[in-house]
GROMACS .gro file of C-alpha atoms in nm:
model
  201
    1UNK     CA    1   1.316   2.312  -4.519
    2UNK     CA    2   1.401   2.670  -4.611
    3UNK     CA    3   1.339   2.915  -4.326
    4UNK     CA    4   1.082   3.187  -4.379
    5UNK     CA    5   1.176   3.555  -4.347
    6UNK     CA    6   1.046   3.716  -4.032
    7UNK     CA    7   0.780   3.989  -4.030
    8UNK     CA    8   1.039   4.258  -3.952
    9UNK     CA    9   1.241   4.170  -4.263
   10UNK     CA   10   0.924   4.187  -4.473
   11UNK     CA   11   0.822   4.523  -4.324
   12UNK     CA   12   1.169   4.665  -4.387
   13UNK     CA   13   1.152   4.545  -4.748
   14UNK     CA   14   0.822   4.722  -4.806
   15UNK     CA   15   0.958   5.048  -4.662
   16UNK     CA   16   1.282   5.037  -4.859
   17UNK     CA   17   1.099   4.982  -5.186
   18UNK     CA   18   0.841   5.251  -5.107
   19UNK     CA   19   1.108   5.508  -5.017
   20UNK     CA   20   1.322   5.423  -5.320
   21UNK     CA   21   1.029   5.456  -5.559
   22UNK     CA   22   0.917   5.781  -5.392
   23UNK     CA   23   1.258   5.927  -5.478
   24UNK     CA   24   1.238   5.802  -5.835
   25UNK     CA   25   1.551   5.590  -5.789
   26UNK     CA   26   1.628   5.266  -5.967
   27UNK     CA   27   1.775   4.969  -5.783
   28UNK     CA   28   2.111   5.056  -5.935
   29UNK     CA   29   2.091   5.415  -5.809
   30UNK     CA   30   2.017   5.303  -5.454
   31UNK     CA   31   2.297   5.049  -5.475
   32UNK     CA   32   2.541   5.318  -5.588
   33UNK     CA   33   2.436   5.567  -5.319
   34UNK     CA   34   2.438   5.311  -5.037
   35UNK     CA   35   2.735   5.096  -5.130
   36UNK     CA   36   2.510   4.790  -5.096
   37UNK     CA   37   2.498   4.546  -5.386
   38UNK     CA   38   2.196   4.552  -5.617
   39UNK     CA   39   2.137   4.183  -5.543
   40UNK     CA   40   2.119   4.250  -5.170
   41UNK     CA   41   1.879   4.541  -5.219
   42UNK     CA   42   1.652   4.320  -5.428
   43UNK     CA   43   1.659   4.058  -5.153
   44UNK     CA   44   1.585   4.320  -4.888
   45UNK     CA   45   1.292   4.465  -5.082
   46UNK     CA   46   1.147   4.119  -5.135
   47UNK     CA   47   1.177   4.040  -4.764
   48UNK     CA   48   1.389   3.742  -4.863
   49UNK     CA   49   1.689   3.846  -4.652
   50UNK     CA   50   1.760   3.935  -4.292
   51UNK     CA   51   2.009   4.213  -4.366
   52UNK     CA   52   2.291   4.294  -4.129
   53UNK     CA   53   2.282   4.603  -3.913
   54UNK     CA   54   2.558   4.759  -4.127
   55UNK     CA   55   2.353   4.700  -4.444
   56UNK     CA   56   2.045   4.863  -4.287
   57UNK     CA   57   2.251   5.163  -4.177
   58UNK     CA   58   2.392   5.209  -4.527
   59UNK     CA   59   2.048   5.188  -4.688
   60UNK     CA   60   1.878   5.418  -4.436
   61UNK     CA   61   2.157   5.675  -4.468
   62UNK     CA   62   2.136   5.664  -4.848
   63UNK     CA   63   1.759   5.718  -4.831
   64UNK     CA   64   1.814   6.001  -4.583
   65UNK     CA   65   1.562   5.867  -4.335
   66UNK     CA   66   1.755   5.727  -4.041
   67UNK     CA   67   1.744   5.375  -3.906
   68UNK     CA   68   1.443   5.415  -3.670
   69UNK     CA   69   1.219   5.533  -3.954
   70UNK     CA   70   1.324   5.233  -4.160
   71UNK     CA   71   1.251   4.968  -3.901
   72UNK     CA   72   0.967   5.117  -3.696
   73UNK     CA   73   0.615   5.214  -3.804
   74UNK     CA   74   0.538   5.587  -3.794
   75UNK     CA   75   0.453   5.694  -3.440
   76UNK     CA   76   0.175   5.937  -3.352
   77UNK     CA   77   0.278   6.263  -3.185
   78UNK     CA   78   0.202   6.120  -2.843
   79UNK     CA   79   0.394   5.898  -2.607
   80UNK     CA   80   0.507   5.572  -2.767
   81UNK     CA   81   0.565   5.279  -2.534
   82UNK     CA   82   0.780   4.985  -2.638
   83UNK     CA   83   0.746   4.698  -2.394
   84UNK     CA   84   1.042   4.488  -2.282
   85UNK     CA   85   1.151   4.257  -2.562
   86UNK     CA   86   0.930   4.424  -2.825
   87UNK     CA   87   1.193   4.638  -2.998
   88UNK     CA   88   1.343   4.565  -3.340
   89UNK     CA   89   1.620   4.306  -3.304
   90UNK     CA   90   1.871   4.411  -3.570
   91UNK     CA   91   2.178   4.217  -3.459
   92UNK     CA   92   2.223   3.866  -3.320
   93UNK     CA   93   2.552   3.746  -3.181
   94UNK     CA   94   2.703   3.408  -3.258
   95UNK     CA   95   2.688   3.321  -2.888
   96UNK     CA   96   2.327   3.429  -2.836
   97UNK     CA   97   2.346   3.803  -2.770
   98UNK     CA   98   2.139   4.066  -2.949
   99UNK     CA   99   2.109   4.434  -3.029
  100UNK     CA  100   1.752   4.568  -3.005
  101UNK     CA  101   1.644   4.914  -3.119
  102UNK     CA  102   1.391   5.027  -2.860
  103UNK     CA  103   1.312   5.385  -2.966
  104UNK     CA  104   1.421   5.652  -3.209
  105UNK     CA  105   1.349   5.996  -3.346
  106UNK     CA  106   1.286   6.118  -3.698
  107UNK     CA  107   1.535   6.304  -3.922
  108UNK     CA  108   1.719   6.530  -3.949
  109UNK     CA  109   1.877   6.480  -3.606
  110UNK     CA  110   1.825   6.113  -3.531
  111UNK     CA  111   1.859   5.970  -3.181
  112UNK     CA  112   1.845   5.592  -3.131
  113UNK     CA  113   1.801   5.410  -2.799
  114UNK     CA  114   1.925   5.050  -2.794
  115UNK     CA  115   1.938   4.756  -2.558
  116UNK     CA  116   2.241   4.533  -2.616
  117UNK     CA  117   2.305   4.195  -2.458
  118UNK     CA  118   2.641   4.030  -2.521
  119UNK     CA  119   2.666   3.665  -2.428
  120UNK     CA  120   3.006   3.535  -2.315
  121UNK     CA  121   3.233   3.546  -2.620
  122UNK     CA  122   3.004   3.772  -2.824
  123UNK     CA  123   3.170   4.038  -3.037
  124UNK     CA  124   3.009   4.313  -3.244
  125UNK     CA  125   3.229   4.494  -3.496
  126UNK     CA  126   3.083   4.813  -3.640
  127UNK     CA  127   3.197   5.003  -3.947
  128UNK     CA  128   3.239   5.378  -3.926
  129UNK     CA  129   2.903   5.555  -3.919
  130UNK     CA  130   2.819   5.884  -4.091
  131UNK     CA  131   3.038   6.180  -4.004
  132UNK     CA  132   2.942   6.340  -3.672
  133UNK     CA  133   2.765   6.032  -3.533
  134UNK     CA  134   2.814   5.985  -3.160
  135UNK     CA  135   2.748   5.689  -2.934
  136UNK     CA  136   2.706   5.679  -2.556
  137UNK     CA  137   2.661   5.362  -2.357
  138UNK     CA  138   2.602   5.255  -2.000
  139UNK     CA  139   2.691   4.908  -1.873
  140UNK     CA  140   2.405   4.772  -1.661
  141UNK     CA  141   2.522   4.411  -1.619
  142UNK     CA  142   2.856   4.232  -1.647
  143UNK     CA  143   3.158   4.383  -1.820
  144UNK     CA  144   3.243   4.482  -2.176
  145UNK     CA  145   3.544   4.608  -2.369
  146UNK     CA  146   3.472   4.891  -2.611
  147UNK     CA  147   3.734   4.960  -2.877
  148UNK     CA  148   3.727   5.287  -3.070
  149UNK     CA  149   3.989   5.304  -3.340
  150UNK     CA  150   4.313   5.197  -3.170
  151UNK     CA  151   4.193   5.265  -2.814
  152UNK     CA  152   4.022   5.008  -2.587
  153UNK     CA  153   3.818   5.071  -2.271
  154UNK     CA  154   3.726   4.806  -2.014
  155UNK     CA  155   3.391   4.889  -1.858
  156UNK     CA  156   3.195   4.736  -1.570
  157UNK     CA  157   2.848   4.797  -1.424
  158UNK     CA  158   2.781   5.170  -1.387
  159UNK     CA  159   3.058   5.276  -1.625
  160UNK     CA  160   2.981   5.487  -1.930
  161UNK     CA  161   3.169   5.584  -2.243
  162UNK     CA  162   3.089   5.835  -2.516
  163UNK     CA  163   3.270   5.867  -2.845
  164UNK     CA  164   3.245   5.975  -3.206
  165UNK     CA  165   3.134   5.667  -3.398
  166UNK     CA  166   3.252   5.781  -3.740
  167UNK     CA  167   3.547   5.542  -3.705
  168UNK     CA  168   3.544   5.164  -3.665
  169UNK     CA  169   3.443   5.048  -3.318
  170UNK     CA  170   3.383   4.717  -3.144
  171UNK     CA  171   3.198   4.580  -2.840
  172UNK     CA  172   3.335   4.259  -2.688
  173UNK     CA  173   3.231   4.046  -2.393
  174UNK     CA  174   3.541   3.846  -2.298
  175UNK     CA  175   3.397   3.744  -1.962
  176UNK     CA  176   3.222   3.423  -1.859
  177UNK     CA  177   2.891   3.593  -1.778
  178UNK     CA  178   2.642   3.798  -1.979
  179UNK     CA  179   2.687   4.172  -2.036
  180UNK     CA  180   2.402   4.417  -2.085
  181UNK     CA  181   2.427   4.771  -2.220
  182UNK     CA  182   2.200   5.068  -2.278
  183UNK     CA  183   2.326   5.252  -2.585
  184UNK     CA  184   2.226   5.587  -2.730
  185UNK     CA  185   2.335   5.687  -3.079
  186UNK     CA  186   2.306   6.039  -3.222
  187UNK     CA  187   2.334   6.104  -3.596
  188UNK     CA  188   2.296   6.473  -3.694
  189UNK     CA  189   2.177   6.601  -4.028
  190UNK     CA  190   2.032   6.279  -4.167
  191UNK     CA  191   1.884   6.333  -4.511
  192UNK     CA  192   2.000   6.693  -4.554
  193UNK     CA  193   2.286   6.619  -4.794
  194UNK     CA  194   2.084   6.351  -4.975
  195UNK     CA  195   1.794   6.589  -5.019
  196UNK     CA  196   2.025   6.845  -5.178
  197UNK     CA  197   2.165   6.582  -5.413
  198UNK     CA  198   1.817   6.476  -5.517
  199UNK     CA  199   1.718   6.833  -5.594
  200UNK     CA  200   2.022   6.876  -5.816
  201UNK     CA  201   1.988   6.547  -6.007
   0.00000   0.00000   0.00000
């Protein structure tokens, strides 16, 4: 029996289509701006796919809206509480880990707060993010190796690392026990360049 797309995938699809149409873009135009295939965008908009984290980042950057605005409903200008386990799970590891977006801000300067759990043997490889993006993480359980470009850093509980994430980077749990991280990502100027391009089209 074919598995059904989850509610998050369907909600993301609705938002992508709404934002694309609001900009007057065709599927081909969004595909060209994002570097994501037209077929994948169609699948995303129909809620028929559970897109990878990298695909969501490419689409949200192309739309100039930032990842939190793509995956979370608009928040009122009051405190927003996300209970444990209720964030948007946007990555699942082959060994059972996950990456969950817990909170985020709106453009143009987008801040994302993540909870990451890496099961033993889990590995997350990330493409280079938009220029100027930074990541900071704190290990709260276990141990993890963070590679940034050609450099690798072995971290244990209480250790932190911060780096520019506009180059390839990887998180690996090579230990025999679970690792847990709190990660903050900062992406400045989201939507500014895209807005200028739209005005000039």
